[in-house]
Short mmCIF file of C-alpha atoms in Angstrom, two decimals:
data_model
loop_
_atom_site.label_atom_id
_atom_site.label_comp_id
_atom_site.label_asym_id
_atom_site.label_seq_id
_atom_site.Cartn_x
_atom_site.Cartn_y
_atom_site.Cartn_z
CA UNK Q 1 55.59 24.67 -5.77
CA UNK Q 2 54.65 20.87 -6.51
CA UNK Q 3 55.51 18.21 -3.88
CA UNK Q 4 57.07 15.61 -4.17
CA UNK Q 5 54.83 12.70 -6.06
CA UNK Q 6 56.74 10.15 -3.74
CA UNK Q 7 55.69 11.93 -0.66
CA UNK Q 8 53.95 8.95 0.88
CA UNK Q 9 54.97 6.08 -1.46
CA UNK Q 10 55.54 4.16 2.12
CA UNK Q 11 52.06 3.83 2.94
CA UNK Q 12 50.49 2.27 -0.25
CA UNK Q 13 53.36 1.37 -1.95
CA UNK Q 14 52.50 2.23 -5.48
CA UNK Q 15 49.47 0.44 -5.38
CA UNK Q 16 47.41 3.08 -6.94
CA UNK Q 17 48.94 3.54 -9.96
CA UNK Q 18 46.90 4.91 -13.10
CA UNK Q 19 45.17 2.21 -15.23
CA UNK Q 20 45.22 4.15 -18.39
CA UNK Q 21 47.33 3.90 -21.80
CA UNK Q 22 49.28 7.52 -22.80
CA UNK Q 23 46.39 8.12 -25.25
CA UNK Q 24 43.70 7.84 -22.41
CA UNK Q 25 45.88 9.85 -20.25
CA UNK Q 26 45.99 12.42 -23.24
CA UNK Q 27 42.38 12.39 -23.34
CA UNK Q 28 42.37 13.15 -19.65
CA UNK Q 29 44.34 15.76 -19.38
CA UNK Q 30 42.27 17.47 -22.03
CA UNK Q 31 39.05 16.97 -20.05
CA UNK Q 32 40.57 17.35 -16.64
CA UNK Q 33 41.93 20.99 -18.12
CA UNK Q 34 38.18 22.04 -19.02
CA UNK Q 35 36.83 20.60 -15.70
CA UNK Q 36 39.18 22.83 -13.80
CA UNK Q 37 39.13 25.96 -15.94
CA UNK Q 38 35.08 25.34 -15.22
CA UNK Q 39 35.41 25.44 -12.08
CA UNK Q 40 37.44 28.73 -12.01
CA UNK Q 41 35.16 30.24 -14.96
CA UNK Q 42 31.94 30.03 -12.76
CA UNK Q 43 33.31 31.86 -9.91
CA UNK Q 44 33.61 34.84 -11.63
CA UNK Q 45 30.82 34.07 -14.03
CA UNK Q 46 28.10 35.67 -12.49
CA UNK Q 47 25.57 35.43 -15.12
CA UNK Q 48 26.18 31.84 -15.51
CA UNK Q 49 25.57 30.99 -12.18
CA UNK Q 50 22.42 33.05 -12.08
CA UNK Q 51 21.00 31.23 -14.81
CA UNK Q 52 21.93 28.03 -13.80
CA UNK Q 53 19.92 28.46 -10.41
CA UNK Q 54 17.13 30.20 -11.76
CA UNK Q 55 16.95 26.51 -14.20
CA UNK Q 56 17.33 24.56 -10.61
CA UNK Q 57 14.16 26.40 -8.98
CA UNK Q 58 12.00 26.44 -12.73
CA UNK Q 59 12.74 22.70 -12.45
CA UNK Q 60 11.34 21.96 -9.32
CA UNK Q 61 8.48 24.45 -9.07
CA UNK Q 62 5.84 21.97 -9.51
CA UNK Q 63 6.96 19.15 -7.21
CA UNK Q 64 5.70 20.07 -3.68
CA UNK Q 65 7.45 16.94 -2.86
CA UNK Q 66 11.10 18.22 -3.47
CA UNK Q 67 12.81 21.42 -1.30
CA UNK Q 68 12.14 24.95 -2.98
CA UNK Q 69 14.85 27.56 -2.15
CA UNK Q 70 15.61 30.81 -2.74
CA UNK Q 71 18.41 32.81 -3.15
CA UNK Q 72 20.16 35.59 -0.92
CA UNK Q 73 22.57 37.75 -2.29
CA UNK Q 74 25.32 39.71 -0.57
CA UNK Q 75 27.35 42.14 -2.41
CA UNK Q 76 29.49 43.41 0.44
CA UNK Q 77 32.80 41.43 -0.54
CA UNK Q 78 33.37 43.97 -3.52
CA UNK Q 79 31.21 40.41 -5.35
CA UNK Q 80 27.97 39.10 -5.84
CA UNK Q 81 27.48 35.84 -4.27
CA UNK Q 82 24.19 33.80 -3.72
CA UNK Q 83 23.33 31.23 -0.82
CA UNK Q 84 20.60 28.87 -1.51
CA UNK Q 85 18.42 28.60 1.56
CA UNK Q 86 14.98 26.61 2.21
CA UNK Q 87 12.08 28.36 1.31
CA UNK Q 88 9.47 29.57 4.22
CA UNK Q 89 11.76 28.93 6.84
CA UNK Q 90 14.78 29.53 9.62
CA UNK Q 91 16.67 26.98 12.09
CA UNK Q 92 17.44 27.94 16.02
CA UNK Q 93 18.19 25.96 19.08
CA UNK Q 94 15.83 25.19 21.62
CA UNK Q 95 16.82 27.34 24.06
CA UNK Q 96 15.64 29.81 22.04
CA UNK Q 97 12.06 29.14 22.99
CA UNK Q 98 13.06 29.45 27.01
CA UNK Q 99 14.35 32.98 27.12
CA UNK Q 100 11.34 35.28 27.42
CA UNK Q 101 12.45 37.89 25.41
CA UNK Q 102 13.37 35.97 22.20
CA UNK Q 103 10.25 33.58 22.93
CA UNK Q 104 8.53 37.15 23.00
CA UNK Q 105 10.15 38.54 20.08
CA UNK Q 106 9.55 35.14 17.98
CA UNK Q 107 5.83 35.40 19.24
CA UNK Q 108 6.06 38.88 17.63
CA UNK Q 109 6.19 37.78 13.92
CA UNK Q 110 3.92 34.68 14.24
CA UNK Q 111 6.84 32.41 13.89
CA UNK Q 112 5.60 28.28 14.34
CA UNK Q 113 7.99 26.15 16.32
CA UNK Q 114 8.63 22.33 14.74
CA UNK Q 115 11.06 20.69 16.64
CA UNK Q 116 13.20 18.52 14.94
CA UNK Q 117 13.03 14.78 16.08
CA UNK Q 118 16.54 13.69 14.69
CA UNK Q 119 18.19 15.89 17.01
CA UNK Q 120 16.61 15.23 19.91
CA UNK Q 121 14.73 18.77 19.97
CA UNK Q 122 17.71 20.49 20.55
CA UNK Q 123 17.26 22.94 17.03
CA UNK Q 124 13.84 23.36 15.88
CA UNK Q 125 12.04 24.80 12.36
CA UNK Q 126 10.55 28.71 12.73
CA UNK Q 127 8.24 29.08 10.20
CA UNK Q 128 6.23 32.04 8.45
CA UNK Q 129 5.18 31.50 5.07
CA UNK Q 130 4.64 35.29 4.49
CA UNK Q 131 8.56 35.88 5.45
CA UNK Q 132 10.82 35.75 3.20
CA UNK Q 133 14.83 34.89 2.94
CA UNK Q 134 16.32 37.94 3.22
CA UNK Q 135 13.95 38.80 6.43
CA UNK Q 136 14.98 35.32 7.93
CA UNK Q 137 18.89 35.95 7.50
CA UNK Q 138 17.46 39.58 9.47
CA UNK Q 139 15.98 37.90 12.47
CA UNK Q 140 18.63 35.25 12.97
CA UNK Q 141 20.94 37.96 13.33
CA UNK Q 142 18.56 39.18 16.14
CA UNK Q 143 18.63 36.14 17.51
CA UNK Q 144 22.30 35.26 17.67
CA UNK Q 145 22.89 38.79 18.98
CA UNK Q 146 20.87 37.74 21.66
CA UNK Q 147 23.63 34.90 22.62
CA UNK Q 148 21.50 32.01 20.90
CA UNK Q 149 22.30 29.88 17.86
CA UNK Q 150 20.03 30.36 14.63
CA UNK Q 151 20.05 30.99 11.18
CA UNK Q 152 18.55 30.11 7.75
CA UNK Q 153 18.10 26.61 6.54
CA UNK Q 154 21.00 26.19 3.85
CA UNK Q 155 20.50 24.35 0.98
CA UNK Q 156 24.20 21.97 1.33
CA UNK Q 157 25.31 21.61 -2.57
CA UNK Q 158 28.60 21.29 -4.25
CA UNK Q 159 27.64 19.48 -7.07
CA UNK Q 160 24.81 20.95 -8.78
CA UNK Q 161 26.01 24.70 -8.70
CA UNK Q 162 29.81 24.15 -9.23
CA UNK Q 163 30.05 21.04 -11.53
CA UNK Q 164 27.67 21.71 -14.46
CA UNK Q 165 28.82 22.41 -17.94
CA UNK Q 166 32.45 22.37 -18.59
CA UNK Q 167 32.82 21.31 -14.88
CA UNK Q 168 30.64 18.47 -15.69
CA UNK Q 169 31.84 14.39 -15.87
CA UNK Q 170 33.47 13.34 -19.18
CA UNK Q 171 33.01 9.75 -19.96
CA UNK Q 172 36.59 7.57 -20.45
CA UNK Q 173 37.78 4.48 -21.80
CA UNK Q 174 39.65 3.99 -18.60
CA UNK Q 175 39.00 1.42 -16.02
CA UNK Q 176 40.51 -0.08 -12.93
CA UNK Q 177 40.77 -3.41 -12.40
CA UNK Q 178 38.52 -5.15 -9.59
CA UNK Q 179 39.46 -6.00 -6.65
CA UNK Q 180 42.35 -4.46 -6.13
CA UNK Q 181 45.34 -6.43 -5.79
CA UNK Q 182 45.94 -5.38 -1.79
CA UNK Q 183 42.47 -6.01 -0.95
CA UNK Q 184 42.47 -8.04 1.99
CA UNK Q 185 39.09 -9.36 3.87
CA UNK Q 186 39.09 -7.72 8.07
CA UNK Q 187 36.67 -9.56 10.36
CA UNK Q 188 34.94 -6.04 11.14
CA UNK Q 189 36.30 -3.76 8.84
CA UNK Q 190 35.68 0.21 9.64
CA UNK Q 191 32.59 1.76 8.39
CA UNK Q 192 32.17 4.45 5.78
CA UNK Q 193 29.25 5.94 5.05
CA UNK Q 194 28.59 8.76 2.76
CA UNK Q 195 25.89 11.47 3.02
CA UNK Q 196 24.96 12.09 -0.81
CA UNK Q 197 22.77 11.98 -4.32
CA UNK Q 198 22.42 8.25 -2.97
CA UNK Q 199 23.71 5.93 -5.37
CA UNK Q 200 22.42 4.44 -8.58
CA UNK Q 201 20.24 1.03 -8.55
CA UNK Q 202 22.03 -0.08 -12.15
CA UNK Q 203 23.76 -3.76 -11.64
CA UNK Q 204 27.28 -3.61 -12.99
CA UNK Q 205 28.96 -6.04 -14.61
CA UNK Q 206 32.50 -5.52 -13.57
CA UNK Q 207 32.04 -5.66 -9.47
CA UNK Q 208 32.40 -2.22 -8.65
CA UNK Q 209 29.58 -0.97 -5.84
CA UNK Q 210 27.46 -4.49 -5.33
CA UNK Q 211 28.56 -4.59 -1.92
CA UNK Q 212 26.28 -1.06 -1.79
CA UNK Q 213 23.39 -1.74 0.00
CA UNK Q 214 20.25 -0.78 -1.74
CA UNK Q 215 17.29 0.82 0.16
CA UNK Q 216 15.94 3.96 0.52
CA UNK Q 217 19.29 5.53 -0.79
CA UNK Q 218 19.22 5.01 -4.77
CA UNK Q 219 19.58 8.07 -6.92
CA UNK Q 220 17.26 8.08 -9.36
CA UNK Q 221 19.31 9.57 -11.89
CA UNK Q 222 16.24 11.10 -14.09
CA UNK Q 223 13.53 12.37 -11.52
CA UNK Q 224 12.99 16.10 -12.13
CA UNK Q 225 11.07 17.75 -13.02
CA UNK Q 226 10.06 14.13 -14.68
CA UNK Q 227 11.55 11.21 -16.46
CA UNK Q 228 12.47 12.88 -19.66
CA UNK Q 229 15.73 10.33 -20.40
CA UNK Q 230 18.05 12.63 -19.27
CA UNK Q 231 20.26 12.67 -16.67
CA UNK Q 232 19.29 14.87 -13.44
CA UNK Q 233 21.91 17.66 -12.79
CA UNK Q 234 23.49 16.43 -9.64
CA UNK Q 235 22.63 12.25 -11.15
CA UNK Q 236 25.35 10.07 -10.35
CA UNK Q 237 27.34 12.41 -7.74
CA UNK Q 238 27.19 9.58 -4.88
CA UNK Q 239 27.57 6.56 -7.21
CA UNK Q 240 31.35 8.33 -8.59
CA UNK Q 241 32.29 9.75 -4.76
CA UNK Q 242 31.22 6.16 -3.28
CA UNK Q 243 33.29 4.54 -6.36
CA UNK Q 244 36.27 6.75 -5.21
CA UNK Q 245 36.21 5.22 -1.37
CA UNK Q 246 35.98 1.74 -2.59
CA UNK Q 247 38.95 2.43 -5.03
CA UNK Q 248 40.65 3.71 -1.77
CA UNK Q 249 39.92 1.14 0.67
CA UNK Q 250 38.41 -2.24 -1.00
CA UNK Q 251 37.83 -4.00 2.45
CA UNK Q 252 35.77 -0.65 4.18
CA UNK Q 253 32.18 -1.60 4.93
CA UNK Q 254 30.80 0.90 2.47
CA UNK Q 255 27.74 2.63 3.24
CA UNK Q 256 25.60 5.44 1.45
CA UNK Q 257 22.60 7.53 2.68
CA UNK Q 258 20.34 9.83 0.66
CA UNK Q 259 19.92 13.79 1.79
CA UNK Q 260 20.59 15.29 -1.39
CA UNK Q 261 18.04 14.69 -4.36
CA UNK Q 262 19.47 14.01 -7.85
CA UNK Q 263 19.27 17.69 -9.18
CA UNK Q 264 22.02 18.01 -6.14
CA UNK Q 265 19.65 20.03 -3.70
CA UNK Q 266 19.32 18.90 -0.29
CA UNK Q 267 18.78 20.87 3.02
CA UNK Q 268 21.29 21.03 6.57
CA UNK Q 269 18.39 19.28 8.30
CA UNK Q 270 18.40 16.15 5.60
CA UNK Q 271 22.21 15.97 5.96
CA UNK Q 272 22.37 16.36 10.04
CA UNK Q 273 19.64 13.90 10.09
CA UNK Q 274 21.53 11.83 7.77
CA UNK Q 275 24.63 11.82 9.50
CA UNK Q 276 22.90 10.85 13.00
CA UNK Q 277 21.31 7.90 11.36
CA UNK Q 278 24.25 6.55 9.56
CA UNK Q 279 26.16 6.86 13.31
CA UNK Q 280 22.81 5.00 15.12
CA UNK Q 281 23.84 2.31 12.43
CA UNK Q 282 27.67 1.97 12.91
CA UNK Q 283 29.13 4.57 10.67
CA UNK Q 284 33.02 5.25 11.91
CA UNK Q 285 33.74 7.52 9.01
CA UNK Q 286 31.49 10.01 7.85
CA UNK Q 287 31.93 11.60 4.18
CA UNK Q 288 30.29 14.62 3.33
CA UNK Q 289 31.03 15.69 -0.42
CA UNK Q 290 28.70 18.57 0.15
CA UNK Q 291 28.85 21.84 1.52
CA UNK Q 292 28.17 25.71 1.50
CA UNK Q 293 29.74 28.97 2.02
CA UNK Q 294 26.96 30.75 4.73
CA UNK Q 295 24.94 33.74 5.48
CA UNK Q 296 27.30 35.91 7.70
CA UNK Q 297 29.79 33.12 7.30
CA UNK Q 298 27.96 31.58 10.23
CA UNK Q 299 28.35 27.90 11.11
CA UNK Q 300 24.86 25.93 9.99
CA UNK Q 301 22.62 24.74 12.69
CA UNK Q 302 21.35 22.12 11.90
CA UNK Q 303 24.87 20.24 10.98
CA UNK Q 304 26.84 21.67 14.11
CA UNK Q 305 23.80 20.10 16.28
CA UNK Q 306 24.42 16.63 14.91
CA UNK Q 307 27.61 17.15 15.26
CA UNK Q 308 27.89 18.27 18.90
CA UNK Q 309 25.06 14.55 19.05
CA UNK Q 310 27.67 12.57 16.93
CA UNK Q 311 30.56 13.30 19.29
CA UNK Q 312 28.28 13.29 22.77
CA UNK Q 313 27.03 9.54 21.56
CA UNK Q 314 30.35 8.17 20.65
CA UNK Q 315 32.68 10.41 22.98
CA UNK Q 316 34.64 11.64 19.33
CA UNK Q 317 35.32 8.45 18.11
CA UNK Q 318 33.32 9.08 14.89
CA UNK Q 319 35.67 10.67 12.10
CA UNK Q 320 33.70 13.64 9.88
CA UNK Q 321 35.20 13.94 6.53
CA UNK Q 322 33.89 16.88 4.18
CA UNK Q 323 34.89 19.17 1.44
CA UNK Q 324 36.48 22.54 1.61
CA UNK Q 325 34.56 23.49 -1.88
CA UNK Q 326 35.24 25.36 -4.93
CA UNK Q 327 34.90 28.62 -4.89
CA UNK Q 328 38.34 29.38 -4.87
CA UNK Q 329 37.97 31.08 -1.73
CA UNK Q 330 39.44 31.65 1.10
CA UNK Q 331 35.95 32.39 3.49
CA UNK Q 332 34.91 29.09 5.50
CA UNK Q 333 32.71 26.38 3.66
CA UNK Q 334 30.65 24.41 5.85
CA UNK Q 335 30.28 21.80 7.31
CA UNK Q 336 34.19 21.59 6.46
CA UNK Q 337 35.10 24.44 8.58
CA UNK Q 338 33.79 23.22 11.62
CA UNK Q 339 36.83 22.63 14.03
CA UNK Q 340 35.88 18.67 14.73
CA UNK Q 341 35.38 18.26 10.66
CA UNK Q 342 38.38 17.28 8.70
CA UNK Q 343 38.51 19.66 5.93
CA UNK Q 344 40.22 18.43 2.10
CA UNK Q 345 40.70 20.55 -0.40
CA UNK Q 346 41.71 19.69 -4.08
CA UNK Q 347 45.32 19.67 -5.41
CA UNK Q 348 46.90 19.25 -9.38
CA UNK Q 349 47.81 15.92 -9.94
CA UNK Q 350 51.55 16.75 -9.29
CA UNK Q 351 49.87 17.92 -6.02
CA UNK Q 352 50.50 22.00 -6.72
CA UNK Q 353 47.40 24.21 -4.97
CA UNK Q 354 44.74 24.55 -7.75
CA UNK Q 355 43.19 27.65 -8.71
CA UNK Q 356 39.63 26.32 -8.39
CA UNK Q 357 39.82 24.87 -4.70
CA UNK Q 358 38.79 26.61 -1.28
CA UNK Q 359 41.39 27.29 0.88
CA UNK Q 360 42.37 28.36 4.15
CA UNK Q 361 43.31 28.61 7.89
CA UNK Q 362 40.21 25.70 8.76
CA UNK Q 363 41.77 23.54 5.99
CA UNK Q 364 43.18 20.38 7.39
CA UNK Q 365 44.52 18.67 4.56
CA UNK Q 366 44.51 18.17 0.66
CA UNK Q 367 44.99 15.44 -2.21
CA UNK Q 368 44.26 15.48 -5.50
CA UNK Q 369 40.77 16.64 -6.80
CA UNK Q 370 41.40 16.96 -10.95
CA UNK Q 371 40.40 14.28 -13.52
CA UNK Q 372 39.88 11.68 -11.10
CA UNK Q 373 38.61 7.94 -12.52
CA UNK Q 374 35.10 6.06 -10.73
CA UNK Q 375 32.26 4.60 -11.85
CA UNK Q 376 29.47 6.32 -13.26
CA UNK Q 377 25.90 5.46 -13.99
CA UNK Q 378 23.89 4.69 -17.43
CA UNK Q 379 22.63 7.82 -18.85
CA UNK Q 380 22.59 10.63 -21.08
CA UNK Q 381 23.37 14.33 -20.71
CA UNK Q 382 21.25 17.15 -21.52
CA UNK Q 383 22.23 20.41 -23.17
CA UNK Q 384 21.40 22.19 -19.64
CA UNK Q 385 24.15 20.67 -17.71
CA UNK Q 386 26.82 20.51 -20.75
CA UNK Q 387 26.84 22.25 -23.74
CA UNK Q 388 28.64 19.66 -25.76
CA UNK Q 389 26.29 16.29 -23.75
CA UNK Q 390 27.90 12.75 -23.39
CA UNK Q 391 25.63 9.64 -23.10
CA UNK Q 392 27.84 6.94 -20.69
CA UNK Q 393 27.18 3.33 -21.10
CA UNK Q 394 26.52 0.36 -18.70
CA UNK Q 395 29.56 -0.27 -16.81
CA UNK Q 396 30.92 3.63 -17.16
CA UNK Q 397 33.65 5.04 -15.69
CA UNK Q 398 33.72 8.80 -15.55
CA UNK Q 399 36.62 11.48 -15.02
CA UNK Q 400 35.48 14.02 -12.65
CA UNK Q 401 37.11 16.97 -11.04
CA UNK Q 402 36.55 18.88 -7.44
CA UNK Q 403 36.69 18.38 -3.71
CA UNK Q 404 34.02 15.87 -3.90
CA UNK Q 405 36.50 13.65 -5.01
CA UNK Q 406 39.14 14.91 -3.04
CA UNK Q 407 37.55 14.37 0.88
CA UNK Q 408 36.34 10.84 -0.28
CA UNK Q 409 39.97 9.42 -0.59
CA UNK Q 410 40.87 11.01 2.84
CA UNK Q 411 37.75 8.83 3.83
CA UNK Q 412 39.23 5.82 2.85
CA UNK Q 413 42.73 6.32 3.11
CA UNK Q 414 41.56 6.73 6.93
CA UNK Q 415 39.79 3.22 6.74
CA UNK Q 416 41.99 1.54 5.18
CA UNK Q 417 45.17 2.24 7.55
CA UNK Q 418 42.51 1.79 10.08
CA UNK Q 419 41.90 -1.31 9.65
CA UNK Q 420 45.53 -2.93 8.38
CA UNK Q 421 47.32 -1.29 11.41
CA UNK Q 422 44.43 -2.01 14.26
CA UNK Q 423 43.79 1.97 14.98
CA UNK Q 424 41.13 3.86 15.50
CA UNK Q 425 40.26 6.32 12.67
CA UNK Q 426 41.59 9.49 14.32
CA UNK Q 427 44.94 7.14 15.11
CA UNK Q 428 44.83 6.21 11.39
CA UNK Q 429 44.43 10.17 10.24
CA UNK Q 430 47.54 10.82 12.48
CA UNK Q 431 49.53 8.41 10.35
CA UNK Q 432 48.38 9.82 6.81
CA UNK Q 433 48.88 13.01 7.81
CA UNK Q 434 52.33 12.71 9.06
CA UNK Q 435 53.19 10.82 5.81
CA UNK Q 436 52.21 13.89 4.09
CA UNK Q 437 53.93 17.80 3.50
CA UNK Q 438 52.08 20.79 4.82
CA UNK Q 439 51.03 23.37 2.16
CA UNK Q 440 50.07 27.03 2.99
CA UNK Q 441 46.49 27.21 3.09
CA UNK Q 442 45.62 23.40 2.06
CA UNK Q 443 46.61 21.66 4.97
CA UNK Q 444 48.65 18.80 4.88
CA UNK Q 445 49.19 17.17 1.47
CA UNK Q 446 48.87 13.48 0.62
CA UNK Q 447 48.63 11.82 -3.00
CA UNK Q 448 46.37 8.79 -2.75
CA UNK Q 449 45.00 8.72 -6.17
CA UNK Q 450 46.53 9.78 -9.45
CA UNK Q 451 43.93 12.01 -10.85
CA UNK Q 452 44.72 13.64 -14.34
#
């Protein structure tokens, strides 16, 4: 059952109400509908899934400079399901290497060590390029039945696989106005950062973003396989989740990093090196609108590393925010199911469970994830990511729908009580989430945003 919309009026007060006229709302709802049944549609949709991956690796076959993956499939659920993982290659911890039987055993299949400098050492690249995935998932079982961590580098998408076609963005009329009317200016306000696509170099008009800064993090939107004027498939996911924050909390020193490329395919070591880079530079919050259900449901490597770094460096004062994914499942997505992670998953916009959403016992908490409004970049749609392709002009907004957009307004939320009621970030989640009414299997639900 649907909880009550006023819920936790007390803590914003109304003041993200939706911008839109009935006839945009109309509009909305028709788009938000298709995004969702999308959603649901491709988790059953087998064939469409397949195809849609075998267009992701066809794409990128002839850029050495961009990951290749492959797929392993598992049908021991009673379903198919595929995990992208990085080609030519597994992840294990260092201590691997020290115990002379595994050190014996890796020595056994010519498997190269490459330690990796981001993490101090402590997990390392094993590397055979006459191995392949399904062999890799094989030896990291060896290995963790030998009391050590390892397993296959996972390629960390939610956007790419889960929000093409009818689960893609729809362009709107809809706007909201900048700045918000309780922005406020903080002498040091809390740090965000999000690990994503990047976000988009375009200037806007209208305000939104240009506080971004612009480095080594833009998404370059049409990349692969070339410039063709097209949008990429995953083009524009960090501009809309970074759009969502700043909707959320106006004052948050808003940061984005780059470890996914803009066809949405990144690896656990980009992200985990990522996240320890944005921390090195002041990140409080971390926001991770990415994510993967695992080989053997086993947590990744290369994330849980940085992770254990993260909270050894700032003695858990750093705040991990990540979505719970939608596969309308109930096994763990990671990073969001790691215990330290706060998990979101995505709700209706009366805030009812949604069909499409991952959901669980390693949930912590849920808001809305359908038809919500941000920014978008400049760009046209192909027919491979939507059948019926939109072109969005300068200045877009965009409707979107998942938990992409859900863990980013837990993300600011969290900086924005942070910083109005002097707390810490894990103080400020203890606020929102007693403001909020626990759900079976999503956590604790707040409404922040309207969505659709």
């Amino acid at each position: 059952m649907p909880i009550s919309a006023q819920a936790n009026e007390g803590l914003f007060s109304g003041d993200y109400a939706d911008p839109r006229t009935p006839e945009q709302r109309a509009e909305g709802q028709r788009a938000a509908c298709r995004q969702a049944a999308g959603l649901a549609r491709q988790r059953k949709d087998h064939t469409l899934e397949h195809d849609l991956i075998n267009s992701l690796q066809r794409r990128r076959a002839e850029r050495q400079d961009l990951v290749q993956f492959d797929v392993i499939e598992d049908n021991r659920r009673g379903r198919v399901t595929r995990t992208l993982v990085v080609r030519g290659e597994m992840l294990a911890e260092a201590a691997t290497l020290e115990h002379e039987g595994t050190r014996r055993f890796l020595e056994r299949f010519k498997l190269s060590w490459e330690p990796i400098e981001c993490l101090e050492g402590r997990v390392g690249r094993l590397k055979n390029n006459g191995i392949d995935a399904h062999r890799y998932a094989d030896l990291a079982r060896l290995i963790r039945g030998s009391g050590f961590s390892a397993g296959v580098n996972h390629i960390t998408p939610l956007g790419p696989i889960m929000k093409n076609g009818d689960g893609s963005a729809e362009p709107t009329g809809a706007a909201v106005a900048f700045p918000p009317r309780f922005a406020k200016k903080f002498d040091r306000p809390t740090v965000v950062a999000l690990i994503d696509t990047g976000i988009t170099d375009q200037v806007r008009a209208d305000g939104w973003l240009d506080v971004v800064t612009r480095t080594d993090n833009v998404d370059l939107l049409d990349d692969i396989p070339a410039a063709d004027g097209f949008l990429d498939f995953g083009a524009g996911h960090g501009t809309f989740a970074a759009g969502v924050v700043q909707q959320v909390a106006p004052d948050a020193d808003l940061r984005v990093y780059k470890a996914i490329d803009s066809d949405g395919i990144g690896s656990e070591v980009a992200v985990a090196c990522a996240m320890v880079r944005a921390v090195e530079e002041g990140a409080q919050i971390l926001n991770l609108s990415l994510g993967t259900q695992t080989v053997d449901d086993q947590p990744l490597v290369a994330i849980g590393a940085a992770l254990d770094l993260i909270n050894e460096r700032t003695k858990g004062e750093v705040m991990v925010v990540a979505a719970a994914g939608n596969d309308g499942s109930r096994r763990p997505c990671w990073p969001a199911a790691f215990r330290s992670v706060v998990s979101v998953a995505g709700l209706t916009s009366d805030m009812a469970p949604t069909v499409w959403s991952n959901r669980g016992f390693w949930v912590t908490c849920s808001t809305v994830g359908e038809g919500l409004l941000s920014p978008y970049p400049k760009g046209a749609e192909s027919f491979e990511t939507d059948p019926q392709p939109d072109t969005f002009p300068a200045d877009a907004w965009a409707l979107w729908t998942g938990t992409s957009f859900a863990a980013p307004q837990i993300a600011g939320a969290v900086a924005r009580l942070a910083d109005e009621r002097s707390l810490s970030p894990r103080e400020a989640l203890k606020v929102l989430l007693g403001s909020g009414t626990a759900i079976p299997d999503f956590g604790v639900a707040v409404r922040i945003l309207p969505g659709t």
